[in-house]
Structures are given as C-alpha cells and as structure tokens.
Tab-separated table of C-alpha atoms in Angstrom:
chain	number	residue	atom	x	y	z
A	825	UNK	CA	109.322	136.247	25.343
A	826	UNK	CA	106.946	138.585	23.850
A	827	UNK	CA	107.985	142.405	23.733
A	828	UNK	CA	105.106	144.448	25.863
A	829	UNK	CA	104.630	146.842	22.741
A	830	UNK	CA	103.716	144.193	20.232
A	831	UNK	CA	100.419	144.392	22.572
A	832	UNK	CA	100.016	147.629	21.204
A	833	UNK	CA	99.073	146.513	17.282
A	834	UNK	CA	97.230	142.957	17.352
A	835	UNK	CA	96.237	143.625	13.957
A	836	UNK	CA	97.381	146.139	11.308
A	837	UNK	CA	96.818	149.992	12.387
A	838	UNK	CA	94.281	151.766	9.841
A	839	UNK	CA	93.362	154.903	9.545
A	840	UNK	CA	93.949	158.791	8.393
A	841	UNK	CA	97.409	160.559	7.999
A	842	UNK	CA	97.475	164.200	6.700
A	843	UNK	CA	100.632	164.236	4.430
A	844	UNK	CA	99.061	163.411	1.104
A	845	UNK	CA	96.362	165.948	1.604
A	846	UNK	CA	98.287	168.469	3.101
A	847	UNK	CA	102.163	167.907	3.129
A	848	UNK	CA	103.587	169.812	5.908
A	849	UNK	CA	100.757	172.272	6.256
A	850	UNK	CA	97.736	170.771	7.910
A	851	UNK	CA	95.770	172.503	9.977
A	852	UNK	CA	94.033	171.798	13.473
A	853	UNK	CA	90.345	172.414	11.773
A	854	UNK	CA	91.014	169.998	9.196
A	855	UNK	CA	92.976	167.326	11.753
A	856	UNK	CA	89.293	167.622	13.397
A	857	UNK	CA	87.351	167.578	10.375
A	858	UNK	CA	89.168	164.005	9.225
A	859	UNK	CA	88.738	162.946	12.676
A	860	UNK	CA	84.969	163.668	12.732
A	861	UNK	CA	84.453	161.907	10.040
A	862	UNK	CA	86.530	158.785	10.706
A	863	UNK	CA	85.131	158.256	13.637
A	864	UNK	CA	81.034	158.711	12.106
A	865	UNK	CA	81.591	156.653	9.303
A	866	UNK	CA	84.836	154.533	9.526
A	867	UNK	CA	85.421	153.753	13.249
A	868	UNK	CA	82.973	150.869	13.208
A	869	UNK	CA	85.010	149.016	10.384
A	870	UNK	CA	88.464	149.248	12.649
A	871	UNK	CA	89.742	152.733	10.893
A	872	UNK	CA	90.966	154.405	14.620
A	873	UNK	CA	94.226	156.470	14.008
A	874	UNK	CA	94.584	160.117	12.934
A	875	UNK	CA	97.924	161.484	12.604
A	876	UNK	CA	99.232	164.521	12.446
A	877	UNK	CA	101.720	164.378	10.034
A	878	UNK	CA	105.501	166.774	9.995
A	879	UNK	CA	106.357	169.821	10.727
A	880	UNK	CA	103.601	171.206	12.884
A	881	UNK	CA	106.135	173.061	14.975
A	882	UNK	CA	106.902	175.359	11.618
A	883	UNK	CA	105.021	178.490	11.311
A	884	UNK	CA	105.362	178.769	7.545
A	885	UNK	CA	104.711	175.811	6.232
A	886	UNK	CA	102.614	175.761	3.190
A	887	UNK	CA	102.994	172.565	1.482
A	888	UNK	CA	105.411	169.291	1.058
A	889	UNK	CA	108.248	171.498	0.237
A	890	UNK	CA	110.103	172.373	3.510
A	891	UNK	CA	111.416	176.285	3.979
A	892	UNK	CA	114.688	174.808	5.414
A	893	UNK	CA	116.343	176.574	8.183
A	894	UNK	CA	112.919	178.384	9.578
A	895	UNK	CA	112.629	178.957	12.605
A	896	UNK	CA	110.801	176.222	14.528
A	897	UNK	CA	109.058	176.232	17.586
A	898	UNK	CA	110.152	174.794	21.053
A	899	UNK	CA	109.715	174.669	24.365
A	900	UNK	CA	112.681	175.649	27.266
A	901	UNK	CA	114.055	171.883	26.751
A	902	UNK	CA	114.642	171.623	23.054
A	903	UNK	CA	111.745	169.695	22.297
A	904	UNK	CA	109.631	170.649	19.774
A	905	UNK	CA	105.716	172.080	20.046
A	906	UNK	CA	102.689	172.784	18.008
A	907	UNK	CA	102.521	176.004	16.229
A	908	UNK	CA	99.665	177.997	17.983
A	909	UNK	CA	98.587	179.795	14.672
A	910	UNK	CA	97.764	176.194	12.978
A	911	UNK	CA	96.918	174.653	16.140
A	912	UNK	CA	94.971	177.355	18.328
A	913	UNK	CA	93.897	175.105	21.112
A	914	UNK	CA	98.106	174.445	21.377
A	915	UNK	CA	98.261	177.848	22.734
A	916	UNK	CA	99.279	178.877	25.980
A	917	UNK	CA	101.956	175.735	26.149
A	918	UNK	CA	98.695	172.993	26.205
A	919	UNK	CA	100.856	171.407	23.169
A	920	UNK	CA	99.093	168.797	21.468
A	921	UNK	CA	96.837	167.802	24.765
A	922	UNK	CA	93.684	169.590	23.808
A	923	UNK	CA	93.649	168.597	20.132
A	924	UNK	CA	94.459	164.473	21.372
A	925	UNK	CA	91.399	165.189	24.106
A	926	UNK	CA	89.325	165.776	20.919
A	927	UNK	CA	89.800	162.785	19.454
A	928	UNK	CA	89.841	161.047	22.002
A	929	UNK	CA	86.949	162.180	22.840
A	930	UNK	CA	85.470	160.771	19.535
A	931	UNK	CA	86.818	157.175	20.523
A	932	UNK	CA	90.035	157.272	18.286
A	933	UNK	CA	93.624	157.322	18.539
A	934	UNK	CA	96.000	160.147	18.286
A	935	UNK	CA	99.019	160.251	16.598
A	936	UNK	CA	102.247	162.521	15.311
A	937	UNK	CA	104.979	162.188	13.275
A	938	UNK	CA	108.314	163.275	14.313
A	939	UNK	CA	111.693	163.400	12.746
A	940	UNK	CA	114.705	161.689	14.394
A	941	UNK	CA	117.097	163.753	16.366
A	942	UNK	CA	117.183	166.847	17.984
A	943	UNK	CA	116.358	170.189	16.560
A	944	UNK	CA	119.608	172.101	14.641
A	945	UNK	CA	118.594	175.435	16.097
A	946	UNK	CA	118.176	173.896	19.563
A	947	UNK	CA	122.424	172.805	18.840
A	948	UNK	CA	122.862	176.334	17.805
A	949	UNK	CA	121.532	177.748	20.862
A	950	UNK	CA	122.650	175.544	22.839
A	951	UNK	CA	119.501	174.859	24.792
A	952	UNK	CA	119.255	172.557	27.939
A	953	UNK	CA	117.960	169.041	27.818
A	954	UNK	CA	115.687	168.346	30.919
A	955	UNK	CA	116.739	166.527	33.896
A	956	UNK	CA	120.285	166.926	32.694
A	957	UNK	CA	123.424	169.782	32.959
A	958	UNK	CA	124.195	168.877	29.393
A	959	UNK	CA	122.817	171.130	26.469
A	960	UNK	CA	121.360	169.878	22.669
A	961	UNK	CA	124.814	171.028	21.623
A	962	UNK	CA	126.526	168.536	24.074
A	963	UNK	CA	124.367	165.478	22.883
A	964	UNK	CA	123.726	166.444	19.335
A	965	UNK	CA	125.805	163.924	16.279
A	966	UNK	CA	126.663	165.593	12.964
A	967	UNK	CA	124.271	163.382	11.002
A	968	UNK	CA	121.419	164.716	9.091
A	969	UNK	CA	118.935	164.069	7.053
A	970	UNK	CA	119.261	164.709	3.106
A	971	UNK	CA	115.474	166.202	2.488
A	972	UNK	CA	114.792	167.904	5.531
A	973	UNK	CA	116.777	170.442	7.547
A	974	UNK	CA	115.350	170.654	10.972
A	975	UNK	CA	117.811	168.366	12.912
A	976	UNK	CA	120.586	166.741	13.846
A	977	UNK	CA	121.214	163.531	15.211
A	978	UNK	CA	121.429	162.208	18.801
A	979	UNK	CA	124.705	160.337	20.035
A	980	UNK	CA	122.487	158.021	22.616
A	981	UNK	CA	125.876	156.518	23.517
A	982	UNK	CA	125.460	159.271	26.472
A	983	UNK	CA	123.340	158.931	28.865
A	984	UNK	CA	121.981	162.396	28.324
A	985	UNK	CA	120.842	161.987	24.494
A	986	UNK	CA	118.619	159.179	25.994
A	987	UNK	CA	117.477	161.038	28.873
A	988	UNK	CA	116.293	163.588	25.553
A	989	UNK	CA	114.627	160.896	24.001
A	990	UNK	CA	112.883	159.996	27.370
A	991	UNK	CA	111.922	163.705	27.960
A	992	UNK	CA	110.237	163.348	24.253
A	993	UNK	CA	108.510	160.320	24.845
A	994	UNK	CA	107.257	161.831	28.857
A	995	UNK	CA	105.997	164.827	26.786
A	996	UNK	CA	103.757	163.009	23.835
A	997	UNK	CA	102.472	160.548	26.375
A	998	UNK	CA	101.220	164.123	28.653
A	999	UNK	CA	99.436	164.551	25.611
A	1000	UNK	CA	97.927	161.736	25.403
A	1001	UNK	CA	100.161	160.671	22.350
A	1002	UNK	CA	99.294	156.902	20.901
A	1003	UNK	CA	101.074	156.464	17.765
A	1004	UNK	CA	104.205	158.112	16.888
A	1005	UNK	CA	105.532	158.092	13.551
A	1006	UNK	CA	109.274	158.452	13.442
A	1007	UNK	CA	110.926	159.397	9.990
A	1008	UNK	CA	115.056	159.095	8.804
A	1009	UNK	CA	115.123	156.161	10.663
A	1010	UNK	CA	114.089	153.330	9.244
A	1011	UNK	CA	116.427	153.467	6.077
A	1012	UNK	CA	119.323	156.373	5.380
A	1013	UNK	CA	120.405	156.889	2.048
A	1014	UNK	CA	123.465	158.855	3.977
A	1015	UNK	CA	124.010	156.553	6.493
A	1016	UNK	CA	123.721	152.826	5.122
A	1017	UNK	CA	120.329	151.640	6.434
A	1018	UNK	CA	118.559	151.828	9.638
A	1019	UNK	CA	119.813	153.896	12.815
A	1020	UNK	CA	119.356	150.943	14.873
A	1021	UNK	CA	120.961	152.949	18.059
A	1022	UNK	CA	117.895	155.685	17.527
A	1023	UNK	CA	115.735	153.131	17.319
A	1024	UNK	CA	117.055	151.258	20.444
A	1025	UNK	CA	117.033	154.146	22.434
A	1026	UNK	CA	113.117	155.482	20.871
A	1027	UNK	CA	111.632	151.930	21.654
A	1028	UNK	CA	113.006	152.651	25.638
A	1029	UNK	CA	112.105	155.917	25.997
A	1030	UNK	CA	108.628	154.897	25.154
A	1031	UNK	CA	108.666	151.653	27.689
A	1032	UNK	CA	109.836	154.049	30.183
A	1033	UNK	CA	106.543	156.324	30.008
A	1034	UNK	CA	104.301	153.491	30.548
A	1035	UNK	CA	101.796	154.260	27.974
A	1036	UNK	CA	101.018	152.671	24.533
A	1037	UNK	CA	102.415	154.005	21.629
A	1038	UNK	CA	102.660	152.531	18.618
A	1039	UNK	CA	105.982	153.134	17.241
A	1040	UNK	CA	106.122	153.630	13.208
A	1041	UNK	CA	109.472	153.775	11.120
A	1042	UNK	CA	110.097	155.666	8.167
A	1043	UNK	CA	110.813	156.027	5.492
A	1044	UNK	CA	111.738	153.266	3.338
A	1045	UNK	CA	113.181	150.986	1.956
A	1046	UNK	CA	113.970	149.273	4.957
A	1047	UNK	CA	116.875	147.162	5.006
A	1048	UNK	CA	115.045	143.251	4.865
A	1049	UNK	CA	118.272	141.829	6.572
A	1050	UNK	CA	116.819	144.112	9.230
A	1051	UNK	CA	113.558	142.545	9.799
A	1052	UNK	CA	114.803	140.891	13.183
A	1053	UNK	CA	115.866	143.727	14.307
A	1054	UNK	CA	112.698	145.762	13.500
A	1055	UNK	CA	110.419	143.463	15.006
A	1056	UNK	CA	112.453	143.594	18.040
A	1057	UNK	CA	111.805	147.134	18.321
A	1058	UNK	CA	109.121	148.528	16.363
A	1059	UNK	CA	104.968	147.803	15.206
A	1060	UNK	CA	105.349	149.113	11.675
A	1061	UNK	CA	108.313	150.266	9.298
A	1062	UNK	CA	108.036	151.102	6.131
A	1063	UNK	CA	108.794	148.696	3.010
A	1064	UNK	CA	109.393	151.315	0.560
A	1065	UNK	CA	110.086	155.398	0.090
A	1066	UNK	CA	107.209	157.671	-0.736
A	1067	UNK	CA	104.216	156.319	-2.371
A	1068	UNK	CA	102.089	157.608	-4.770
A	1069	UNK	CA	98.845	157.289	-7.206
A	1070	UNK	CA	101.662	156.113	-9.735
A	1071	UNK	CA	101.007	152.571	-11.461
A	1072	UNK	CA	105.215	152.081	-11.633
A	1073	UNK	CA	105.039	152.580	-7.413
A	1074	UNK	CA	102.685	149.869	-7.446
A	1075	UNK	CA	104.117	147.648	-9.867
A	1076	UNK	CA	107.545	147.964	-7.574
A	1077	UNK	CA	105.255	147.737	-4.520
A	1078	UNK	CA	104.750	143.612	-5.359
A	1079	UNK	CA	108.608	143.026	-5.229
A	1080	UNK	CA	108.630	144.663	-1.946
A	1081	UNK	CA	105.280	142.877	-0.501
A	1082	UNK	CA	107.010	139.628	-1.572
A	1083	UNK	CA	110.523	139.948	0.221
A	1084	UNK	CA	108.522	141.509	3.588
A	1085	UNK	CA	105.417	139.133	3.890
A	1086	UNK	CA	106.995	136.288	5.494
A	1087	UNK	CA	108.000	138.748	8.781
A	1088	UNK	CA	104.836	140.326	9.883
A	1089	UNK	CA	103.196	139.037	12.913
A	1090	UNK	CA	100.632	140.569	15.320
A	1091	UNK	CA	102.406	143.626	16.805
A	1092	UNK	CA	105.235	143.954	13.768
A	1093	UNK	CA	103.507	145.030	10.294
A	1094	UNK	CA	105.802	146.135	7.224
A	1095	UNK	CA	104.221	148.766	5.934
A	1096	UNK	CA	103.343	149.474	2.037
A	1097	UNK	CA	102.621	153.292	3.018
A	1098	UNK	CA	99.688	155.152	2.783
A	1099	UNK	CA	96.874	154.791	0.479
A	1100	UNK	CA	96.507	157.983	-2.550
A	1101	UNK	CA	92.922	157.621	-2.661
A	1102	UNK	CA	90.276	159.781	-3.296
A	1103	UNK	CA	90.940	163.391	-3.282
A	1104	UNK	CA	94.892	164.466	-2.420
A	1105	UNK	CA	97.494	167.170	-2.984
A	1106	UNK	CA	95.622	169.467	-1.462
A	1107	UNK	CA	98.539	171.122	-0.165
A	1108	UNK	CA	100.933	168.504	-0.814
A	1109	UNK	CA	102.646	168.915	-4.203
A	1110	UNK	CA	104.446	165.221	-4.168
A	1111	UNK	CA	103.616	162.030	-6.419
A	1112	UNK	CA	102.287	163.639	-9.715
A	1113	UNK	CA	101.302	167.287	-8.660
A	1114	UNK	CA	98.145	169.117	-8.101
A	1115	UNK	CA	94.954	169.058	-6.016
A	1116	UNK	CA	93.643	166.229	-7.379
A	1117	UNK	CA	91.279	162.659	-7.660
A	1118	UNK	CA	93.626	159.771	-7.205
A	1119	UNK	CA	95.185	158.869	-10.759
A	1120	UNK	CA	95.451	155.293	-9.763
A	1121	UNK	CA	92.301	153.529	-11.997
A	1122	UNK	CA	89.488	151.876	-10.445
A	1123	UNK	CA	91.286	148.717	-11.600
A	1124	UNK	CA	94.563	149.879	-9.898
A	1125	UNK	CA	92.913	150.912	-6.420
A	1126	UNK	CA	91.420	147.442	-6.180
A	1127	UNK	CA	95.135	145.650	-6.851
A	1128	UNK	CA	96.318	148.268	-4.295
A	1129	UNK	CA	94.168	147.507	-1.458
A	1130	UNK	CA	94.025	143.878	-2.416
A	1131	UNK	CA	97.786	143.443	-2.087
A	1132	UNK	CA	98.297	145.836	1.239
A	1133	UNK	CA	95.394	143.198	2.679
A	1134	UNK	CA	96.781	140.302	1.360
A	1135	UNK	CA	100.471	141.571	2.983
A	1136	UNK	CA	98.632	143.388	6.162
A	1137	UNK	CA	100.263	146.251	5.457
A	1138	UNK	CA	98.589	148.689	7.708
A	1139	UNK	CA	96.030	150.652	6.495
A	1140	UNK	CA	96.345	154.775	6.652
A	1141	UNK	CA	94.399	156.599	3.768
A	1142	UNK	CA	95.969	159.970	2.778
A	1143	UNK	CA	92.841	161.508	0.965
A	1144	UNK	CA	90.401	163.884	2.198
A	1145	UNK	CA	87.759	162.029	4.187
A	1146	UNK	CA	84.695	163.890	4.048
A	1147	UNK	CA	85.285	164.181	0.537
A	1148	UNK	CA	84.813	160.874	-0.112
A	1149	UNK	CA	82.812	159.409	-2.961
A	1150	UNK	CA	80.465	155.914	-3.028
A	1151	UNK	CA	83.334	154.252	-4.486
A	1152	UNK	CA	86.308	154.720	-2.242
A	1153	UNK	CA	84.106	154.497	0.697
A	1154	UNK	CA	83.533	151.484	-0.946
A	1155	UNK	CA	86.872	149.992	-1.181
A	1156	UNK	CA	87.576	151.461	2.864
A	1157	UNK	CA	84.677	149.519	4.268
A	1158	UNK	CA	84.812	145.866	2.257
A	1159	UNK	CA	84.497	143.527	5.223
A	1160	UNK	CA	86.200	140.814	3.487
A	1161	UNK	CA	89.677	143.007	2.505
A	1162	UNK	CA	89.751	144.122	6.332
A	1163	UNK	CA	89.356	140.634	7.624
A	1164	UNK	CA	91.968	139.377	5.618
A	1165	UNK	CA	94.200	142.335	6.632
A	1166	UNK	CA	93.665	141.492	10.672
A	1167	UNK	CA	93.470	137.594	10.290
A	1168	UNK	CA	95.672	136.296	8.005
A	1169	UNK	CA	98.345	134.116	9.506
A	1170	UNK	CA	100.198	133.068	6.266
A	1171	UNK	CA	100.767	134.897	2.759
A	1172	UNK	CA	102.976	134.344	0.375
A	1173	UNK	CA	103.802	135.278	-3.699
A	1174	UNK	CA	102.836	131.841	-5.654
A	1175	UNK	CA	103.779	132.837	-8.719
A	1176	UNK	CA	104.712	135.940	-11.476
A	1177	UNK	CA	105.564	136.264	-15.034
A	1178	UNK	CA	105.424	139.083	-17.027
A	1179	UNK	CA	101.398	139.057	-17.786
A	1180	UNK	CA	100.372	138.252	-13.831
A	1181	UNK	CA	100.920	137.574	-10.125
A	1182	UNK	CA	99.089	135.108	-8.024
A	1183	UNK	CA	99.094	135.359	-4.497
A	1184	UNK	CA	97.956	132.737	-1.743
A	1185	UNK	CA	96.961	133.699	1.995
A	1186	UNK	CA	95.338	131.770	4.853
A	1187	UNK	CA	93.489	132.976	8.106
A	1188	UNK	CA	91.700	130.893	10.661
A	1189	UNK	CA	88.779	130.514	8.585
A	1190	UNK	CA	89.642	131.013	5.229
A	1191	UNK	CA	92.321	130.941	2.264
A	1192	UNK	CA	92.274	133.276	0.099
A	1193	UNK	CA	93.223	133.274	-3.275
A	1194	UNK	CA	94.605	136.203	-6.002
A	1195	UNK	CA	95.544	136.853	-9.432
A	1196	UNK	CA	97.218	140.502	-10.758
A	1197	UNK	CA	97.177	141.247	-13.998
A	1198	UNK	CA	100.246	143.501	-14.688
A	1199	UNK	CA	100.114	143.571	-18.262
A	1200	UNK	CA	98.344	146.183	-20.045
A	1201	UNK	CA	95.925	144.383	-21.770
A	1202	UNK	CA	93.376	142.379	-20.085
A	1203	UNK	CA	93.630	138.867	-19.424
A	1204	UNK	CA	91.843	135.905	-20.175
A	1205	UNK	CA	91.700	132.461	-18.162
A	1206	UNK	CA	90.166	129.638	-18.267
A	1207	UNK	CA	88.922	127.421	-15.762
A	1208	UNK	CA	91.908	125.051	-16.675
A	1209	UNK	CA	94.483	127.674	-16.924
A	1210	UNK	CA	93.234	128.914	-13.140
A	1211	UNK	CA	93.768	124.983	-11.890
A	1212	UNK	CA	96.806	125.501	-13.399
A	1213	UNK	CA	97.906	128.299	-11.307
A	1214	UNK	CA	96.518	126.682	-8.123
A	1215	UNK	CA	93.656	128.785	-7.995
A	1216	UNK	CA	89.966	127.018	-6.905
A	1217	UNK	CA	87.329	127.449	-9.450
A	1218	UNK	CA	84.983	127.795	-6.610
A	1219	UNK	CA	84.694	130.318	-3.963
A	1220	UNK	CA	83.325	134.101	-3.197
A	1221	UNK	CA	84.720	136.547	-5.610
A	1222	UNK	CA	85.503	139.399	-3.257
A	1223	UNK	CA	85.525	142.510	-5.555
A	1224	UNK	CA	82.332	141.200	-7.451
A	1225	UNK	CA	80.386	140.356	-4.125
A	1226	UNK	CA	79.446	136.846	-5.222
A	1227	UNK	CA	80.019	132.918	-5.131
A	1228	UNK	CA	81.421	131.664	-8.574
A	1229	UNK	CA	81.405	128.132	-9.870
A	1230	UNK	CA	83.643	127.308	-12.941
A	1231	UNK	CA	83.848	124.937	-15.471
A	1232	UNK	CA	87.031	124.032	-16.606
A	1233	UNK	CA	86.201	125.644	-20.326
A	1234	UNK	CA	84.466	128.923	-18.454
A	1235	UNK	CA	86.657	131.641	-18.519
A	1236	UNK	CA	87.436	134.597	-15.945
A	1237	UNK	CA	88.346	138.356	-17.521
A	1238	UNK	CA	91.112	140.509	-15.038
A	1239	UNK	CA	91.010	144.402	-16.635
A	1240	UNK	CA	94.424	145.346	-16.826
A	1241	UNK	CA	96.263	146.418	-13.991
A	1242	UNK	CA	92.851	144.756	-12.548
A	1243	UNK	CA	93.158	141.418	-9.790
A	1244	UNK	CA	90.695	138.154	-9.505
A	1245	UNK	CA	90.787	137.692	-5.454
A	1246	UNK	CA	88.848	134.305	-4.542
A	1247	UNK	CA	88.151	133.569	-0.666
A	1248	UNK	CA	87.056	130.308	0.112
C-alpha cells in the first residue's frame, strides 16, 4: 500500500534554502527577495520551494555559529515562533502565516526547518503543552544534540510528547507550512543513528493535520540499513553531513550516491544536500569561510549537478538568487539535467578506478550515460576505450548541447574533476 505522503514529492523537491547564504541569520526581506526571484525566473523549470532555514525564533543570530543558551522565542505552549525583528510581518503572534501567504502568493511552496525536540528553556520553565495537563518538563528526554543547544528531546512513548508533536505540526500547517525540514534526526553521532521513534511520531503528527508537508531529515549520514525505514516515513533524508564548495565533499559524495541510488522512488529521495553555487557565506561562515563565489570549478559544478541528477537527489540551491550569473543560471535551468532528475527510474554506479567513474541511468524515454574524471589531470578516451566502458559513441552530449558521432579512433577530452554525460 502506498503511504499518502509519498503523494507529496512525485519527483525530487528543488528549490532555495537560506543556510548557505545566511546560516542562522536570514532575514524576512531577503526570504522574499529569493522568493521573488525563484518564482520570475526559476518556477517555470520546476524550482518551487523556499525554506526558511534554523533558528528564526533567535533574536541574535548573526551567522552559522549558534549563541547557545539565548533566549528563544515561544508562544504560551512551548512551541517555537518567528522573531518579529527579522520577520516583521510575524508580529502580533501572525507567526509565519503572512510571510507563507507571500509566497504563496507567488505560486511556490513554503517551507522551515526545525530542530527535533522540544525547546530546553521551555523544560526549564516548565511550560504547558496544549491540549494536555502535562508540562515540556514532564515530556522532555535528556538527549541533545552535540552542535546546537536549543533542545531537548521528546519521550513520544507518552501520549503527551505526541500530542506536542501534533500541536507543532496543527501550528505550521495554520501557516500554511509545506515542507518541513527536520534536523538531529536523521543520523546522531550521540545516539547511534536515526531517532526512528521522533520520526514515527513527526510523520503522524503531520497525517493528523491533513495537509501536505513534505517531511525532510537531517543531517547525515543516514544510516543505509535504514533506508526501509526512511521510506516508510519520510520524502527526503539526507545522505551525508554538511556540504560544501569543497572538491574532497564531492569526491566522498560518489560513495554515498552509490550505496543510496538503488532506494529512491517517487515520494522517497536521498538527498546529496544543497547545492554551494554561485554566491554564499553571506552570513554563513561554514565550508571554507567568507562571503564568497562558489570555489567548486566550472568543471566541478557540472560533476555536481550531473551526479545529484543522475541520483535525483533533490535539488535546493544555497546561493544568492538574484545574484546569479549567465553561468549558474545556466546549470539551474538545463532541461535535460532536470528531466533526468524527475524521470529516471533506474541508476546505478557501472564502474570506478582511481582516474574515473561511469554511471548508467534510464527513464521512460531515455538512458543516459556518464563518465567522471576524478583524477587531476584530464583524461583522454577513445572511441574504443568508451565501448569499453559501455558507453555509446553516439548520442546528445548534454553539457556541450550537441549530438556526437564517434569513431572508434576519435577521442573524447573530460577536464579534470570534469564529466562526459551522453543521453540517448
């Protein structure tokens, strides 16, 4: 029997996210500036979701280093809500309604990311839990998570630390919530893995509301004897921890792509995390520092959105949108990576040694054919050496836009850290 939710994400969710332009610290003009632009110039190409990424309930937050122990704001029940002075239309307890009418308004989807748990100082202060006698410090569990202090865990075991998760879920969907991204979940380094009971008891306090909400595990590495499990429950969990414009991230990101690729299916997407293009850090100080132009090459951003496509990995830039340039739009709008990201129905690794990668996928209409080269020199094949590898010497080259015919003494050139991706 299908699960209902798996309706939610018939293809691969793509679009913005604000942590690796702004870390904790975005802004509500800027949420609406991304938005404004996704929806002008990427909406018709499937790009749909902006997220607003942690923390928005902390005053002070400045960056992608958390001020732990702040004070955090929250409403009578211990749930918490925007902070008014980054979020003005949150004012006057309209939480996050006004600011999802916006983009709604522009014919996208909303989204938030939320940490698991309940909030410490809500424990602390003992603070009721709606619809219940019990109080946060009643239904709160002494496990935390290592890089960010704002909660504890929830002992769903009682029937009151579901009934919180249920008041959660009743509030986001008031504000028109449709995409929830839920973080120290999907893999604990504390722990041993994923808090399967968390995400039990998230996945039915978001049936119970009624409305559509895409439900997003992080971080990573999630467990991949978990995969059952996660489709059970979630559209998207994450494949691996934090990544960034780093070539050794996206080296480690084919290991990952390989072990995953066999257990997505319309509605459950592993996810290779966002994409570090065009202009980040911003505000957020993670990956290699500073407000900054992707360091990935042009070589590396085409293996990187090649492979996430090949995989369907969901698709959520991190860079500043209206600051892109030609180039990344470029790479964002290429028909032929998208439709291979929504239609595949089988991918798998072929082959690796230590110069390359090949990759085969197949949609309804196509196959689709790829070779990385990981070395750091480029690489030289000939027509042979690409029969060889399994790899048709006719077809559309996708990054060069054009049919190629080969001759089994022609020769194809992959820059390093470059790919060769062949559709026929």
């Amino acid at each position: 029997m299908t699960k209902k939710f798996r309706t939610f994400a018939q293809v691969p969710p793509k679009g913005w996210n604000s942590w690796d332009s702004y870390g904790a610290s975005v802004r509500e003009n800027e949420v609406k500036r991304n938005a404004d632009y996704l929806s002008q110039h990427l909406k018709q190409f499937g790009w749909q979701y902006v997220t607003v990424d942690i923390q928005w309930y902390e005053p002070t937050a400045d960056s992608s280093q958390y001020h732990n122990f702040t004070p955090l704001l929250m409403d009578d029940y211990s749930r918490l809500i925007p902070d008014p002075k980054r979020f003005p239309s949150a004012a006057n307890g309209n939480g996050f309604k006004p600011l999802g009418d916006y983009i709604h308004g522009l014919g996208l989807k909303f989204g938030i990311h939320i940490m698991r748990g309940i909030p410490r100082q809500a424990v602390h202060n003992a603070t009721p839990i709606k619809g219940t006698t019990k109080t946060a410090r009643d239904i709160a569990e002494n496990n935390i998570c290592p890089w960010n202090a704002d909660m504890y865990g929830v002992n769903v075991d009682m029937p009151e630390g579901q009934g919180y998760y249920n008041s959660l879920m009743d509030l986001y969907a008031s504000w028109g919530v449709d995409f929830i991204k839920c973080d120290d979940i999907a893999n604990s380094v504390i722990y041993n893995g994923t808090l399967k009971k968390e995400v039990v008891a998230l996945r039915k306090a978001i049936d119970q509301t009624g409305r559509e909400m895409v439900l997003s595990l992080s971080p990573g590495p999630a467990p991949v004897e978990n995969g059952a499990f996660l489709q059970r429950n979630a559209n998207m969990w994450r494949i691996t921890d934090d990544f960034w414009d780093e070539w050794s991230l996206l080296l480690n990101m084919f290991d990952c792509a390989e072990k995953w690729s066999p257990i997505s299916r319309p509605g459950n997407w592993p996810d290779c995390d966002m994409l570090p293009l065009g202009h980040i850090g911003i505000r957020s100080v993670d990956g290699p520092g500073g407000n900054r132009q992707t360091r990935f090459t042009r070589s590396e951003q085409k293996t990187m959105m090649s492979l996430w496509s090949l995989m369907q990995s969901p698709l959520i830039m991190g860079g500043e949108l209206p600051d892109l340039d030609e180039w990344t739009t470029r790479l964002l709008t290429n028909q032929d990576l998208l439709e291979m990201d929504d239609h595949v129905t089988e991918k798998y690794q072929v082959s690796r040694d230590e110069q390359k990668i090949t990759w085969y996928a197949k949609s309804p209409n196509h196959t689709y054919y790829a070779v990385f080269n990981i070395s750091d020199q480029p690489l030289t094949l000939t027509g042979k050496e690409l029969s060889e590898l399994e790899i048709p010497l006719a077809g559309h080259d996708i990054w060069q836009n054009r049919d190629v015919t080969l001759a089994a003494n022609q020769t194809v050139e992959i820059d390093s850290h470059d790919v060769y991706l062949l559709k026929v």
